[in-house]
CSV table of C-alpha atoms and ligand atoms in Angstrom, one decimal:
chain,number,residue,atom,x,y,z
G,1,MET,CA,-21.3,13.1,33.4
G,2,THR,CA,-20.1,12.9,29.8
G,3,THR,CA,-19.8,15.9,27.6
G,4,ARG,CA,-20.3,16.0,23.9
G,5,ILE,CA,-19.2,19.1,22.0
G,6,GLU,CA,-19.7,19.4,18.3
G,7,ILE,CA,-16.8,21.7,17.4
G,8,ALA,CA,-17.7,21.7,13.6
G,9,PRO,CA,-20.1,19.6,11.5
G,10,GLY,CA,-19.2,16.0,12.0
G,11,VAL,CA,-16.4,16.7,14.6
G,12,VAL,CA,-17.4,15.7,18.1
G,13,HIS,CA,-15.2,16.2,21.2
G,14,HIS,CA,-15.7,14.1,24.3
G,15,PRO,CA,-13.4,15.7,26.9
G,16,GLY,CA,-12.4,13.3,29.7
G,17,TRP,CA,-14.0,10.2,28.0
G,18,LEU,CA,-11.5,8.0,29.8
G,19,ASP,CA,-10.9,8.5,33.5
G,20,ARG,CA,-7.5,8.1,35.0
G,21,PRO,CA,-7.9,4.4,35.9
G,22,ALA,CA,-9.2,3.7,32.4
G,23,GLN,CA,-6.2,5.6,30.9
G,24,GLU,CA,-3.8,3.5,33.0
G,25,ALA,CA,-5.5,0.2,32.0
G,26,LEU,CA,-5.4,1.2,28.3
G,27,LEU,CA,-1.7,2.2,28.7
G,28,ALA,CA,-0.9,-1.2,30.1
G,29,ASP,CA,-2.6,-2.8,27.1
G,30,LEU,CA,-0.6,-0.6,24.7
G,31,ARG,CA,2.7,-1.6,26.4
G,32,ALA,CA,1.9,-5.2,25.5
G,33,VAL,CA,1.0,-4.1,22.0
G,34,VAL,CA,4.3,-2.3,21.3
G,35,LYS,CA,6.2,-5.1,22.9
G,36,ALA,CA,4.8,-7.4,20.2
G,37,ALA,CA,4.8,-4.8,17.4
G,38,PRO,CA,7.7,-2.4,18.1
G,39,LEU,CA,7.4,1.3,17.3
G,40,PHE,CA,8.8,2.2,13.9
G,41,VAL,CA,9.7,5.5,12.3
G,42,PRO,CA,7.5,6.1,9.2
G,43,ARG,CA,9.0,7.8,6.2
G,44,MET,CA,7.5,10.1,3.6
G,45,PRO,CA,6.7,8.6,0.2
G,46,ARG,CA,9.3,9.3,-2.4
G,47,THR,CA,11.7,11.5,-0.3
G,48,GLY,CA,12.1,9.0,2.6
G,49,LYS,CA,12.1,11.9,5.1
G,50,PRO,CA,11.4,10.5,8.5
G,51,PHE,CA,8.2,11.5,10.4
G,52,SER,CA,8.8,13.1,13.9
G,53,VAL,CA,6.3,10.7,15.4
G,54,ARG,CA,6.9,7.0,16.0
G,55,MET,CA,4.1,4.5,15.2
G,56,SER,CA,2.7,1.1,15.7
G,57,ASN,CA,-0.7,-0.5,15.1
G,58,CYS,CA,-3.1,-3.1,16.4
G,59,GLY,CA,-6.0,-4.8,14.7
G,60,ALA,CA,-6.3,-6.7,11.5
G,61,LEU,CA,-4.7,-3.9,9.4
G,62,GLY,CA,-2.0,-1.3,10.2
G,63,TRP,CA,-1.1,1.9,8.5
G,64,VAL,CA,2.5,2.2,7.3
G,65,SER,CA,4.4,4.8,5.2
G,66,ASP,CA,7.8,4.5,3.4
G,67,GLU,CA,9.4,5.5,0.1
G,68,LYS,CA,6.8,3.3,-1.7
G,69,GLY,CA,3.8,5.2,-0.3
G,70,TYR,CA,1.1,5.1,2.3
G,71,ARG,CA,-0.9,1.9,2.8
G,72,TYR,CA,-2.6,-0.5,5.1
G,73,GLN,CA,-1.1,-3.9,5.5
G,74,PRO,CA,-1.7,-7.0,7.7
G,75,ALA,CA,1.9,-7.2,9.0
G,76,HIS,CA,4.5,-5.1,10.8
G,77,PRO,CA,6.9,-3.5,8.2
G,78,GLU,CA,10.0,-4.6,10.1
G,79,THR,CA,9.2,-7.8,11.9
G,80,GLY,CA,6.7,-9.2,9.3
G,81,GLU,CA,4.5,-10.4,12.1
G,82,PRO,CA,0.7,-9.8,12.1
G,83,TRP,CA,-0.4,-6.8,14.2
G,84,PRO,CA,-1.6,-7.7,17.7
G,85,ALA,CA,-5.3,-7.8,18.4
G,86,MET,CA,-7.1,-4.6,19.3
G,87,PRO,CA,-7.6,-4.3,23.1
G,88,ASP,CA,-11.3,-4.7,24.2
G,89,ALA,CA,-11.3,-1.2,25.6
G,90,LEU,CA,-10.8,0.2,22.1
G,91,LEU,CA,-13.6,-1.9,20.6
G,92,ALA,CA,-15.8,-0.7,23.4
G,93,ALA,CA,-14.9,2.9,22.6
G,94,TRP,CA,-15.8,2.4,19.0
G,95,GLN,CA,-19.1,0.8,19.9
G,96,ALA,CA,-19.9,3.7,22.2
G,97,LEU,CA,-18.8,6.6,20.1
G,98,GLY,CA,-18.2,5.4,16.5
G,99,SER,CA,-21.9,5.3,15.5
G,100,TYR,CA,-21.1,2.8,12.8
G,101,PRO,CA,-22.4,-0.8,12.5
G,102,HIS,CA,-19.2,-2.5,11.5
G,103,PRO,CA,-16.1,-3.0,13.7
G,104,PRO,CA,-12.9,-1.1,13.3
G,105,GLU,CA,-10.1,-2.9,11.5
G,106,ALA,CA,-7.1,-0.7,12.3
G,107,CYS,CA,-5.8,1.2,15.3
G,108,LEU,CA,-2.9,3.4,14.5
G,109,ILE,CA,-0.7,4.3,17.5
G,110,ASN,CA,1.2,7.6,17.2
G,111,LEU,CA,3.8,8.4,19.8
G,112,TYR,CA,4.8,12.1,20.1
G,113,ASP,CA,7.8,13.3,22.1
G,114,ALA,CA,7.8,17.0,23.2
G,115,THR,CA,9.1,18.2,19.8
G,116,ALA,CA,7.0,16.0,17.5
G,117,LYS,CA,4.2,17.4,15.3
G,118,MET,CA,2.0,16.3,12.4
G,119,SER,CA,1.4,18.8,9.6
G,120,LEU,CA,-2.0,19.4,8.1
G,121,HIS,CA,-3.2,16.4,6.0
G,122,GLN,CA,-6.3,14.4,5.0
G,123,ASP,CA,-6.8,10.8,5.9
G,124,ARG,CA,-7.9,9.2,2.6
G,125,ASP,CA,-6.1,5.8,2.5
G,126,GLU,CA,-9.2,4.0,3.6
G,127,ASP,CA,-11.7,2.4,1.1
G,128,ASP,CA,-14.6,3.0,3.4
G,129,LEU,CA,-14.9,6.7,3.8
G,130,ASN,CA,-18.4,6.4,5.2
G,131,ALA,CA,-17.0,5.2,8.5
G,132,PRO,CA,-15.9,7.7,11.1
G,133,VAL,CA,-12.4,8.0,12.5
G,134,LEU,CA,-12.2,7.9,16.3
G,135,SER,CA,-9.2,9.4,18.1
G,136,LEU,CA,-8.2,8.8,21.8
G,137,SER,CA,-5.5,10.9,23.4
G,138,LEU,CA,-3.2,9.9,26.3
G,139,GLY,CA,-0.4,11.8,28.0
G,140,ASP,CA,0.6,15.4,27.4
G,141,THR,CA,-1.9,17.9,25.9
G,142,ALA,CA,-1.7,18.5,22.2
G,143,VAL,CA,-2.7,21.5,20.2
G,144,PHE,CA,-4.8,20.1,17.4
G,145,ARG,CA,-5.9,22.0,14.3
G,146,VAL,CA,-8.8,21.1,12.0
G,147,GLY,CA,-10.0,22.9,8.9
G,148,GLY,CA,-12.3,22.1,6.0
G,149,THR,CA,-12.0,19.8,3.1
G,150,SER,CA,-9.7,22.1,1.0
G,151,ARG,CA,-6.2,23.1,1.9
G,152,GLY,CA,-5.8,26.8,2.9
G,153,GLY,CA,-9.3,27.3,4.3
G,154,ARG,CA,-10.0,28.6,7.8
G,155,THR,CA,-9.0,26.3,10.7
G,156,VAL,CA,-9.9,26.0,14.3
G,157,SER,CA,-7.6,24.9,17.1
G,158,LEU,CA,-8.4,22.7,20.1
G,159,LYS,CA,-6.4,21.3,23.0
G,160,LEU,CA,-6.6,17.6,23.4
G,161,GLN,CA,-6.0,16.3,26.9
G,162,SER,CA,-5.3,12.9,28.2
G,163,GLY,CA,-8.5,10.8,28.1
G,164,ASP,CA,-10.2,12.9,25.5
G,165,ALA,CA,-12.0,11.3,22.5
G,166,LEU,CA,-12.6,13.0,19.2
G,167,SER,CA,-14.7,11.6,16.4
G,168,PHE,CA,-14.7,12.6,12.7
G,169,GLY,CA,-17.5,11.5,10.5
G,170,GLY,CA,-19.8,12.7,7.7
G,171,PRO,CA,-18.8,16.1,6.4
G,172,ALA,CA,-15.6,16.1,8.6
G,173,ARG,CA,-14.2,12.7,7.4
G,174,LEU,CA,-12.0,14.4,4.8
G,175,ALA,CA,-11.2,17.5,6.8
G,176,PHE,CA,-7.6,18.7,6.9
G,177,HIS,CA,-6.1,18.2,10.4
G,178,GLY,CA,-2.8,18.1,12.2
G,179,ILE,CA,-1.0,18.5,15.5
G,180,ASP,CA,0.8,21.9,15.9
G,181,ARG,CA,2.6,21.0,19.1
G,182,ILE,CA,2.7,19.1,22.3
G,183,ILE,CA,2.7,21.0,25.6
G,184,ALA,CA,5.3,19.2,27.7
G,185,GLY,CA,4.6,18.7,31.4
G,186,THR,CA,0.8,18.7,31.2
G,187,SER,CA,0.2,15.1,32.2
G,188,THR,CA,1.7,12.6,34.6
G,189,LEU,CA,0.3,9.5,32.8
G,190,LEU,CA,3.5,8.7,30.8
G,191,PRO,CA,6.6,8.6,33.0
G,192,GLN,CA,8.8,10.0,30.3
G,193,GLY,CA,6.3,12.5,29.1
G,194,GLY,CA,5.0,12.8,25.6
G,195,ARG,CA,1.7,11.9,24.0
G,196,ILE,CA,0.0,8.8,22.5
G,197,ASN,CA,-2.7,9.2,20.0
G,198,LEU,CA,-4.8,6.2,18.9
G,199,THR,CA,-7.0,6.4,15.8
G,200,LEU,CA,-9.6,3.7,15.2
G,201,ARG,CA,-10.6,3.2,11.6
G,202,ARG,CA,-12.6,1.0,9.3
G,203,VAL,CA,-10.5,0.4,6.2
G,204,THR,CA,-12.3,-1.9,3.9
G,205,ARG,CA,-15.9,-1.4,2.7
G,206,PRO,CA,-18.1,-3.7,4.8
G,207,PRO,CA,-19.7,-6.7,3.1
G,208,PRO,CA,-23.3,-6.0,1.8
L,301,LIG,C1,-9.9,14.3,11.1
L,301,LIG,N1,-3.4,11.9,14.0
L,301,LIG,O1,-3.0,9.6,12.6
L,301,LIG,S1,-6.0,12.6,15.7
L,301,LIG,C2,-3.5,10.6,12.0
L,301,LIG,O2,-3.2,13.3,17.2
L,301,LIG,C3,-3.7,11.8,12.7
L,301,LIG,O3,-2.0,11.9,16.2
L,301,LIG,C4,-3.5,13.0,14.8
L,301,LIG,O4,-4.1,12.8,12.2
L,301,LIG,C5,-2.9,12.7,16.2
L,301,LIG,O5,-3.8,10.5,10.8
L,301,LIG,C6,-4.8,13.6,14.9
L,301,LIG,C7,-7.5,13.3,15.2
L,301,LIG,C8,-7.9,12.9,13.8
L,301,LIG,C9,-7.7,11.7,13.4
L,301,LIG,C10,-8.2,11.3,12.1
L,301,LIG,C11,-9.0,12.2,11.4
L,301,LIG,C12,-8.7,13.8,13.1
L,301,LIG,C13,-9.2,13.4,11.9
L,301,LIG,C14,-9.5,11.8,10.1
L,301,LIG,C15,-10.3,12.7,9.4
L,301,LIG,C16,-10.5,13.9,9.9
L,302,LIG,FE1,-4.8,12.1,10.2
């Protein structure tokens, strides 16, 4: 049984998309990814203020942020190495849920400890805004918030549990969204607790 809940136009929640064995297998893939592409602490453009989440990426392109700005680049900001390949399970999730005829180019990995959060923002660093963004959650439950396309509008809040998928396309692609908090102790997947969020994205406009 797979449930599909449209929580707002273009925002589709798939609770329990990955069962526990699939979550464990994906976690093993991600351990190999972060061994090759170590977690880094992104910093805010201009101010250099560190984010509370740590990040890495896999796929052809990775999202990075530092004093110079937000951008996608083909290499790790600290090692200079290309990002590791995207695990097959992620490509399969995109094929099943992405409803987009071109493959994803970037998978951003966000690691939250119990105190990390992400303030409301839009994702607009991609050239191809026709493609959806697909998110997968692993580990502790997060309180996620999503609004409309202008700051200060009404928002709705949703708990994201380990194994949940959430896709954002069409009218939701430029919605404001963020993570209010992590609820510690809600999952046994990660031995140290915390949460991993993966976002699969198309970055470049596909060839005609
Ligand atoms: C709505 N990540 O990496 S995932 C991000 O849980 C990000 O780590 C959050 O926001 C996290 O940029 C939220 C859900 C999500 C991801 C991308 C979106 C929602 C989105 C893009 C457009 C609209
Ligand atoms: Fe985002």
